[in-house]
Coordinates of C-alpha atoms in Angstrom, one line a residue:
M12 CA 5.2 -7.5 36.7
N13 CA 7.5 -9.8 38.8
P14 CA 10.8 -7.9 39.2
S15 CA 13.2 -10.9 38.9
A16 CA 11.4 -12.2 35.8
S17 CA 11.3 -8.7 34.3
S18 CA 15.1 -8.4 34.5
L19 CA 15.3 -11.7 32.7
L20 CA 13.2 -10.4 29.8
D21 CA 15.1 -7.1 29.8
N22 CA 18.3 -8.9 29.3
Y23 CA 17.2 -11.2 26.5
S24 CA 14.4 -9.4 24.6
I25 CA 15.3 -7.5 21.5
P26 CA 14.5 -3.7 21.7
V27 CA 10.9 -3.2 20.8
N28 CA 8.9 0.1 20.5
E29 CA 6.8 0.7 23.6
E30 CA 3.8 1.0 21.3
V31 CA 4.2 -2.6 20.3
L32 CA 4.3 -3.7 24.0
E33 CA 1.7 -1.5 25.6
G34 CA 0.0 0.6 22.9
G35 CA -3.3 -0.2 21.3
S36 CA -6.3 -1.8 22.9
L37 CA -6.2 -4.8 25.1
S38 CA -7.7 -7.0 22.4
Q39 CA -4.9 -5.9 20.0
R40 CA -2.2 -6.8 22.5
L41 CA -3.8 -10.2 23.2
E42 CA -4.3 -10.9 19.5
K43 CA -0.6 -10.3 18.8
R44 CA 0.3 -13.0 21.3
G45 CA -2.2 -15.5 20.0
F46 CA -5.1 -15.0 22.5
Y47 CA -8.7 -15.2 21.4
Y48 CA -12.2 -15.8 22.8
D49 CA -14.0 -19.0 21.8
E50 CA -17.7 -19.2 21.1
H51 CA -18.4 -19.5 24.8
G52 CA -16.5 -16.4 25.6
K53 CA -13.6 -18.3 27.2
L54 CA -10.1 -17.0 26.6
R55 CA -7.9 -19.4 24.6
L56 CA -4.3 -19.3 23.4
N57 CA -3.1 -20.3 19.9
S58 CA 0.3 -21.8 20.9
N59 CA 1.6 -21.5 17.3
I60 CA 1.0 -17.8 17.1
F61 CA 2.3 -17.2 20.7
V62 CA 5.5 -19.1 20.0
A63 CA 6.1 -17.2 16.8
Y64 CA 5.8 -14.0 18.8
V65 CA 8.2 -15.3 21.5
L66 CA 10.8 -16.2 18.9
Y67 CA 10.4 -12.7 17.4
R68 CA 11.1 -11.2 20.9
I69 CA 14.1 -13.4 21.9
R70 CA 16.9 -15.1 20.1
L71 CA 16.6 -18.7 21.1
K72 CA 18.6 -21.8 19.8
Y73 CA 18.4 -25.5 20.6
C74 CA 21.5 -27.6 20.5
K75 CA 22.0 -31.2 21.6
G76 CA 19.2 -31.1 24.1
I77 CA 19.9 -27.7 25.6
Y78 CA 18.3 -24.3 25.0
Y79 CA 20.6 -21.2 24.5
I80 CA 19.3 -17.7 24.6
Y81 CA 21.1 -14.6 23.3
H82 CA 22.0 -12.0 26.0
R83 CA 22.0 -8.8 24.0
R84 CA 23.7 -6.7 26.6
L85 CA 26.6 -9.1 27.0
G86 CA 26.8 -10.1 23.4
K87 CA 26.7 -13.9 23.8
Y88 CA 24.4 -16.9 24.1
Q89 CA 23.8 -18.5 27.5
E90 CA 22.3 -21.8 28.5
I91 CA 18.8 -21.3 29.8
S92 CA 16.8 -23.7 31.9
N93 CA 13.2 -24.6 31.1
D94 CA 12.1 -22.8 34.3
D95 CA 13.8 -19.6 33.3
L96 CA 12.4 -19.9 29.8
L97 CA 8.9 -20.4 31.3
R98 CA 9.4 -17.2 33.4
I99 CA 10.3 -15.2 30.3
T100 CA 7.3 -16.5 28.3
R101 CA 5.0 -15.7 31.3
E102 CA 6.3 -12.1 31.4
I103 CA 5.6 -11.8 27.7
I104 CA 2.0 -12.8 28.4
H105 CA 1.8 -10.3 31.4
E106 CA 3.0 -7.5 29.1
A107 CA -0.5 -7.7 27.6
Q108 CA -2.4 -8.0 30.8
D109 CA -1.3 -8.6 34.4
N110 CA -2.0 -12.0 36.0
L111 CA -3.2 -13.5 32.7
Y112 CA -0.9 -16.5 32.7
H113 CA -2.2 -19.9 33.5
S114 CA -0.3 -23.2 33.6
S115 CA -2.7 -24.7 31.0
F116 CA -1.2 -22.3 28.5
S117 CA 2.4 -23.3 29.0
N118 CA 1.6 -27.0 29.0
E119 CA 1.0 -26.7 25.3
Y120 CA 3.1 -23.8 24.1
M121 CA 6.3 -25.2 25.7
R122 CA 5.9 -28.3 23.5
V123 CA 5.4 -26.1 20.5
L124 CA 8.4 -24.0 21.5
R125 CA 10.6 -27.1 21.4
L126 CA 9.5 -27.9 17.9
E127 CA 9.8 -24.3 16.5
T128 CA 13.0 -23.2 18.1
P129 CA 15.8 -23.3 15.5
Q130 CA 18.1 -26.2 16.0
V131 CA 21.8 -25.8 15.4
E132 CA 24.4 -28.5 15.1
R133 CA 27.0 -26.7 17.4
M134 CA 27.5 -23.5 19.2
N135 CA 30.7 -21.5 18.6
P136 CA 31.1 -22.7 15.1
N137 CA 33.5 -19.9 14.0
K138 CA 37.0 -20.9 15.1
L139 CA 38.6 -17.6 14.0
L140 CA 36.6 -15.4 16.3
I141 CA 37.2 -14.7 20.0
N142 CA 34.4 -13.1 22.0
V143 CA 35.7 -10.3 24.2
K144 CA 33.7 -7.7 26.2
N145 CA 34.0 -5.0 23.5
G146 CA 33.3 -7.1 20.4
M147 CA 34.2 -10.2 18.3
L148 CA 38.0 -10.3 17.7
N149 CA 39.2 -11.9 14.4
I150 CA 42.3 -13.9 15.3
L151 CA 43.9 -13.5 11.8
T152 CA 43.2 -9.9 11.1
S153 CA 42.9 -8.4 14.7
E154 CA 39.7 -6.7 13.5
L155 CA 37.2 -6.0 16.3
M156 CA 33.6 -6.4 15.1
P157 CA 30.3 -5.7 16.9
H158 CA 28.6 -8.5 18.8
S159 CA 25.9 -10.4 17.0
S160 CA 23.5 -13.2 17.7
E161 CA 24.5 -14.7 14.3
Y162 CA 27.9 -15.9 15.7
Y163 CA 26.3 -18.4 18.1
S164 CA 29.0 -17.5 20.6
T165 CA 28.6 -18.8 24.2
V166 CA 32.0 -18.1 25.6
Q167 CA 33.2 -14.5 26.2
L168 CA 36.7 -13.7 27.7
D169 CA 36.4 -11.6 30.8
L170 CA 38.2 -8.5 29.5
E171 CA 38.3 -6.0 26.7
Y172 CA 40.7 -6.2 23.8
D173 CA 43.4 -3.5 23.8
P174 CA 45.9 -4.0 20.9
E175 CA 48.4 -1.6 22.6
A176 CA 48.5 -3.4 26.0
E177 CA 51.9 -4.8 27.2
P178 CA 52.5 -7.4 29.9
S179 CA 56.0 -6.5 31.1
R180 CA 55.8 -8.1 34.6
F181 CA 54.1 -11.2 33.1
L182 CA 57.0 -11.7 30.6
Q183 CA 59.4 -11.6 33.6
Y184 CA 57.3 -14.3 35.3
I185 CA 57.4 -16.5 32.2
S186 CA 61.2 -16.1 32.0
E187 CA 61.5 -17.1 35.7
V188 CA 59.3 -20.2 35.6
T189 CA 60.9 -21.5 32.4
L190 CA 64.4 -20.8 33.7
G191 CA 65.0 -18.8 30.6
D192 CA 64.3 -21.7 28.2
G193 CA 63.0 -20.1 25.0
E194 CA 61.5 -23.3 23.6
L195 CA 59.5 -23.8 26.8
A196 CA 58.4 -20.2 26.9
E197 CA 57.1 -20.4 23.3
L198 CA 55.3 -23.7 24.1
L199 CA 53.6 -22.1 27.0
Q200 CA 52.6 -19.1 24.9
E201 CA 51.0 -21.4 22.3
V202 CA 49.2 -23.5 24.9
V203 CA 47.6 -20.4 26.5
G204 CA 46.7 -19.0 23.2
Y205 CA 45.1 -22.3 22.1
I206 CA 43.1 -22.5 25.4
L207 CA 41.7 -19.0 24.9
S208 CA 40.6 -19.8 21.3
P209 CA 37.4 -21.6 20.2
E210 CA 39.6 -24.1 18.2
T211 CA 39.5 -27.7 19.4
R212 CA 41.3 -29.7 16.8
I213 CA 44.5 -30.5 18.7
Q214 CA 42.8 -32.9 21.1
K215 CA 45.5 -32.8 23.9
A216 CA 45.3 -32.3 27.6
F217 CA 47.9 -30.1 29.2
F218 CA 49.7 -31.0 32.4
L219 CA 51.8 -28.4 34.3
V220 CA 54.2 -30.7 36.2
G221 CA 56.4 -29.8 39.2
G222 CA 56.6 -29.6 43.0
G223 CA 55.1 -26.7 45.0
S224 CA 56.2 -23.1 44.9
N225 CA 57.1 -23.1 41.2
G226 CA 54.5 -20.7 39.6
K227 CA 51.9 -23.3 38.3
G228 CA 49.2 -21.8 40.4
I229 CA 49.8 -18.3 39.1
L230 CA 49.4 -19.4 35.5
T231 CA 46.2 -21.4 36.2
R232 CA 44.7 -18.4 38.0
L233 CA 45.6 -16.0 35.2
I234 CA 44.0 -18.3 32.6
T235 CA 40.8 -18.5 34.8
L236 CA 40.7 -14.7 35.0
L237 CA 41.2 -14.4 31.2
V238 CA 38.5 -16.9 30.3
G239 CA 36.2 -15.9 33.1
E240 CA 35.3 -18.1 36.1
Q241 CA 31.8 -18.7 34.7
N242 CA 33.5 -20.4 31.7
V243 CA 35.7 -22.7 33.8
S244 CA 35.0 -26.1 35.3
N245 CA 37.2 -27.8 37.9
L246 CA 36.7 -31.5 37.5
T247 CA 39.6 -33.7 38.8
L248 CA 40.8 -36.7 36.9
S249 CA 38.9 -39.0 39.3
D250 CA 35.7 -37.1 38.6
F251 CA 35.8 -38.3 34.9
G252 CA 34.2 -41.6 35.9
D253 CA 31.1 -39.9 37.3
R254 CA 28.5 -39.1 34.7
F255 CA 26.7 -36.6 37.0
R256 CA 30.0 -34.7 37.5
L257 CA 30.6 -34.6 33.7
A258 CA 27.6 -32.4 33.3
N259 CA 29.7 -29.6 34.7
L260 CA 31.7 -29.6 31.5
V261 CA 28.8 -28.6 29.3
G262 CA 29.3 -25.1 27.9
K263 CA 32.7 -24.6 29.5
A264 CA 35.8 -23.3 27.7
V265 CA 38.4 -25.0 29.9
N266 CA 38.6 -27.4 32.8
I267 CA 41.3 -26.5 35.2
A268 CA 42.2 -28.7 38.2
A269 CA 45.1 -28.5 40.6
E270 CA 45.9 -32.0 42.0
N271 CA 48.8 -32.2 44.4
E272 CA 49.1 -36.0 44.8
I273 CA 47.4 -38.2 42.2
G274 CA 50.1 -40.7 41.5
H275 CA 48.4 -43.4 43.6
R276 CA 45.1 -43.0 41.8
G277 CA 44.8 -44.6 38.4
L278 CA 43.8 -42.6 35.4
H279 CA 40.4 -43.4 33.9
S280 CA 42.1 -43.6 30.5
E281 CA 39.2 -44.5 28.3
R282 CA 36.9 -41.7 29.5
F283 CA 39.9 -39.4 29.6
K284 CA 40.7 -40.1 25.9
Q285 CA 37.1 -39.8 25.0
L286 CA 36.7 -36.3 26.6
V287 CA 40.0 -34.9 25.3
A288 CA 39.3 -36.2 21.8
G289 CA 35.9 -34.5 21.8
D290 CA 33.9 -37.7 21.4
D291 CA 30.2 -37.5 22.2
V292 CA 29.5 -38.3 25.9
V293 CA 26.3 -39.0 27.7
V294 CA 25.8 -37.0 30.9
E295 CA 23.1 -37.1 33.5
R296 CA 21.7 -34.0 35.2
K297 CA 19.7 -34.3 38.3
Y298 CA 16.0 -34.2 37.7
Q299 CA 16.6 -34.0 33.9
E300 CA 16.8 -36.4 31.1
P301 CA 20.3 -37.7 30.2
C302 CA 21.7 -35.9 27.2
S303 CA 24.6 -36.3 24.8
F304 CA 27.1 -33.5 24.4
T305 CA 30.3 -33.0 22.5
P306 CA 33.1 -31.8 24.8
T307 CA 34.6 -28.6 23.4
C308 CA 36.5 -27.5 26.5
K309 CA 40.3 -27.7 26.9
F310 CA 41.8 -29.6 29.8
L311 CA 44.5 -28.2 32.0
F312 CA 45.9 -29.9 35.1
A313 CA 48.5 -28.5 37.5
V314 CA 50.1 -31.5 39.3
N315 CA 53.0 -32.3 41.6
S316 CA 53.1 -35.9 40.2
L317 CA 51.6 -37.5 37.2
P318 CA 48.8 -40.2 37.5
R319 CA 49.6 -43.8 37.2
T320 CA 48.1 -45.7 34.3
T321 CA 48.0 -49.2 33.0
D322 CA 47.2 -47.9 29.5
H323 CA 50.5 -47.8 27.7
S324 CA 49.0 -47.1 24.3
H325 CA 50.0 -44.5 21.8
G326 CA 46.3 -43.4 21.9
L327 CA 46.8 -42.2 25.5
Y328 CA 50.3 -40.7 25.2
R329 CA 49.4 -38.6 22.1
R330 CA 46.7 -36.9 24.1
L331 CA 49.2 -35.6 26.7
L332 CA 51.3 -32.5 26.6
L333 CA 53.5 -32.3 29.7
I334 CA 55.1 -29.0 30.6
P335 CA 57.8 -29.1 33.3
F336 CA 57.8 -26.4 36.0
D337 CA 61.3 -27.0 37.4
R338 CA 61.9 -23.6 39.0
Q339 CA 61.6 -23.6 42.8
F340 CA 61.0 -20.2 44.4
R341 CA 62.4 -19.8 47.9
D342 CA 60.3 -18.0 50.5
E343 CA 62.3 -14.8 50.1
E344 CA 61.9 -15.0 46.3
Q345 CA 58.1 -15.3 46.4
D346 CA 56.2 -12.1 45.4
K347 CA 52.9 -12.2 47.5
E348 CA 51.5 -9.4 45.4
L349 CA 52.3 -10.9 42.0
I350 CA 48.8 -12.1 41.1
D351 CA 47.4 -8.6 41.9
Q352 CA 50.0 -7.0 39.7
L353 CA 49.3 -9.4 36.8
K354 CA 45.6 -8.8 37.0
G355 CA 46.3 -5.3 35.7
E356 CA 48.2 -6.8 32.7
L357 CA 45.4 -9.2 31.5
P358 CA 44.8 -7.3 28.2
G359 CA 48.6 -7.5 27.5
I360 CA 48.6 -11.2 28.4
L361 CA 45.9 -11.7 25.9
N362 CA 48.0 -10.1 23.2
W363 CA 51.0 -12.3 24.2
A364 CA 48.8 -15.4 24.0
L365 CA 47.4 -14.3 20.6
K366 CA 50.9 -14.2 19.2
G367 CA 51.4 -17.8 20.4
L368 CA 48.1 -18.8 18.8
N369 CA 49.1 -17.2 15.5
R370 CA 52.4 -19.0 15.5
L371 CA 50.6 -22.3 16.3
M372 CA 48.2 -21.8 13.4
E373 CA 51.1 -20.9 11.0
N374 CA 52.7 -24.2 12.1
D375 CA 49.6 -26.2 11.2
F376 CA 48.6 -26.5 14.9
N377 CA 51.9 -28.3 15.8
F378 CA 53.3 -27.0 19.1
T379 CA 56.8 -25.8 19.3
T380 CA 59.1 -28.7 20.2
S381 CA 60.6 -28.4 23.6
E382 CA 63.4 -30.7 24.6
K383 CA 62.5 -30.5 28.2
A384 CA 58.8 -31.3 27.5
E385 CA 59.8 -34.2 25.3
R386 CA 62.2 -35.5 28.0
L387 CA 59.4 -35.3 30.6
L388 CA 57.0 -37.3 28.4
S389 CA 59.7 -39.9 27.6
R390 CA 60.4 -40.3 31.3
Y391 CA 56.7 -40.6 32.1
K392 CA 56.3 -43.4 29.5
Q393 CA 59.1 -45.3 31.0
E394 CA 57.9 -45.0 34.5
Q395 CA 54.5 -46.2 33.6
N396 CA 55.8 -49.0 31.3
P397 CA 59.1 -50.4 32.4
L398 CA 59.0 -52.8 29.5
L399 CA 59.4 -49.8 27.2
A400 CA 62.5 -48.8 29.1
F401 CA 63.9 -52.3 28.8
V402 CA 63.4 -52.4 25.0
R403 CA 64.8 -48.9 24.5
A404 CA 67.9 -49.9 26.6
S405 CA 68.5 -53.3 25.1
I406 CA 67.1 -53.9 21.6
V407 CA 67.5 -52.4 18.1
S408 CA 66.3 -53.4 14.6
G409 CA 68.4 -56.0 12.9
S410 CA 68.4 -57.8 9.5
D411 CA 65.7 -60.2 8.5
Q412 CA 68.1 -63.1 9.2
E413 CA 68.5 -62.0 12.8
G414 CA 66.0 -62.4 15.7
L415 CA 65.5 -62.9 19.4
F416 CA 63.9 -65.9 21.1
R417 CA 61.4 -65.5 23.9
S418 CA 63.6 -67.5 26.2
E419 CA 66.6 -65.2 25.8
L420 CA 64.4 -62.2 26.1
R421 CA 63.0 -63.5 29.4
K422 CA 66.5 -64.0 30.8
A423 CA 67.7 -60.6 29.8
L424 CA 64.5 -59.0 31.2
H425 CA 65.1 -60.8 34.5
V426 CA 68.5 -59.4 34.8
W427 CA 67.3 -55.9 33.8
C428 CA 64.4 -55.9 36.3
T429 CA 66.7 -57.1 39.1
N430 CA 69.2 -54.3 38.4
N431 CA 66.4 -51.6 38.1
G432 CA 64.1 -52.6 40.9
M433 CA 61.3 -53.8 38.6
E434 CA 60.5 -57.1 40.2
E435 CA 56.8 -56.8 39.5
L436 CA 57.5 -57.0 35.7
M437 CA 59.3 -60.3 36.2
K438 CA 56.1 -61.9 37.6
L439 CA 54.0 -61.2 34.5
P440 CA 52.7 -64.5 32.9
G441 CA 53.5 -65.0 29.2
Q442 CA 50.0 -64.4 28.1
K443 CA 50.2 -60.8 29.4
L444 CA 53.9 -60.2 28.8
W445 CA 54.3 -61.0 25.1
P446 CA 51.3 -59.0 23.8
M447 CA 52.7 -56.0 25.9
F448 CA 56.1 -56.7 24.3
K449 CA 54.7 -56.6 20.8
S450 CA 52.8 -53.4 21.6
V451 CA 56.0 -51.7 22.8
L452 CA 57.9 -52.9 19.7
E453 CA 55.1 -51.4 17.5
S454 CA 55.2 -48.1 19.4
L455 CA 58.9 -47.8 18.7
D456 CA 58.6 -48.8 15.1
L457 CA 60.6 -51.9 15.7
P458 CA 59.9 -55.2 13.9
N459 CA 57.3 -57.2 15.8
E460 CA 56.6 -60.3 13.7
E461 CA 56.9 -63.5 15.7
K462 CA 57.5 -66.9 14.2
Q463 CA 57.9 -70.4 15.6
Y464 CA 61.1 -72.3 15.2
N465 CA 61.3 -75.9 16.5
G466 CA 58.7 -75.1 19.1
N467 CA 60.3 -71.9 20.2
Y468 CA 58.9 -68.4 19.4
R469 CA 61.3 -65.9 17.8
F470 CA 60.9 -62.2 17.1
K471 CA 62.2 -61.7 13.6
G472 CA 64.4 -58.7 12.7
L473 CA 65.6 -57.8 16.3
K474 CA 69.0 -57.9 17.8
W475 CA 70.7 -56.8 21.0
K476 CA 72.3 -53.4 21.3
D477 CA 76.0 -53.4 21.4
G478 CA 77.1 -54.1 24.9
C479 CA 73.9 -55.9 25.9

């Protein structure tokens, strides 16, 4: 028996009495697997019987074009290639008799296997269970249950659950990077808890924002260690436009990317929103058929500067959760051994994150409001859309009898742009400017109805702020 293939079968096959595998006569072992001799004495294989026997031996599922096999020693399902599946089925044949396999057998039974393998709508369907090395952890009750193939779990955190573990040094780190801001610390706690959970309903991408030497890298490394490197992809924002690269997201729990300077590169906003929202995406894998998959991973980016975007829609901004990392650690303040210290606190960090996750769930999956995070998002919106900053600074809602004409808006905008170094906005033609202006009004819940008076367009229900 081929040693590498044998180890594959050892990992995935359910325990079977040795008498079933090797006992009895050769004819009995062959018959169990669907082999028979035709009238000419030639050995044939009934693919239906063989596939039924294979599916008795291994726990196999088929989801959105991908096979998943249950690894009984690890307690989770893993994606398996057709080649590895073929190796396993060959070894099941060789259990009956060495060197019996022939490619003519697999040409037929692999097609039957595709038809007979149970198809599931989604993997990881139970959002209240987290797979850890020593069992399945119920988020609500903290009960630890044995692993089972019935949970369809594909993601296992890379540690054991220990309810007594404490992360004292990690809590000090959190206090340092948040500058003692309790709201920001609670927000981070909820974000990490959400990333570690199978829940996907929030549909936001998380950006850790700040210059170098501020602790962002420590947090992303700890999350990678908690989730397990095999469950993490590292696509950058620019990779989102590449359908081959998107295949790296399949089966991952979180995508973590550190991007130092991305401000000059535009954000591929439509694909970004599609992935973060969990909409079906077609990906291409080399030498394989394109397949559709539903992204279930979280997205975490550690950035020095935020990406530029021409998409100023609410649909984009509501997908963003920006977390400021404003602490700057001087050289003499940096603890070069910190990550090694924190590795020993991973079980305690998990407990810390679970508290944040439970608070998030109790609050109907609304994150703790952080004044600093809100301010950072507001500043980002204004930087990306100076028209938004102009409206916020200059215009308020008025009575139905009041209003502002396009001509006076243009003049005021010209002055504001000159004073704020936004000359590019002044150059926009009317066919671009006024739809953008209406979109900004709508995003701020300001009146945006426009009517024509004596050949001039007027926005009804607006007035200038006092002093403007």
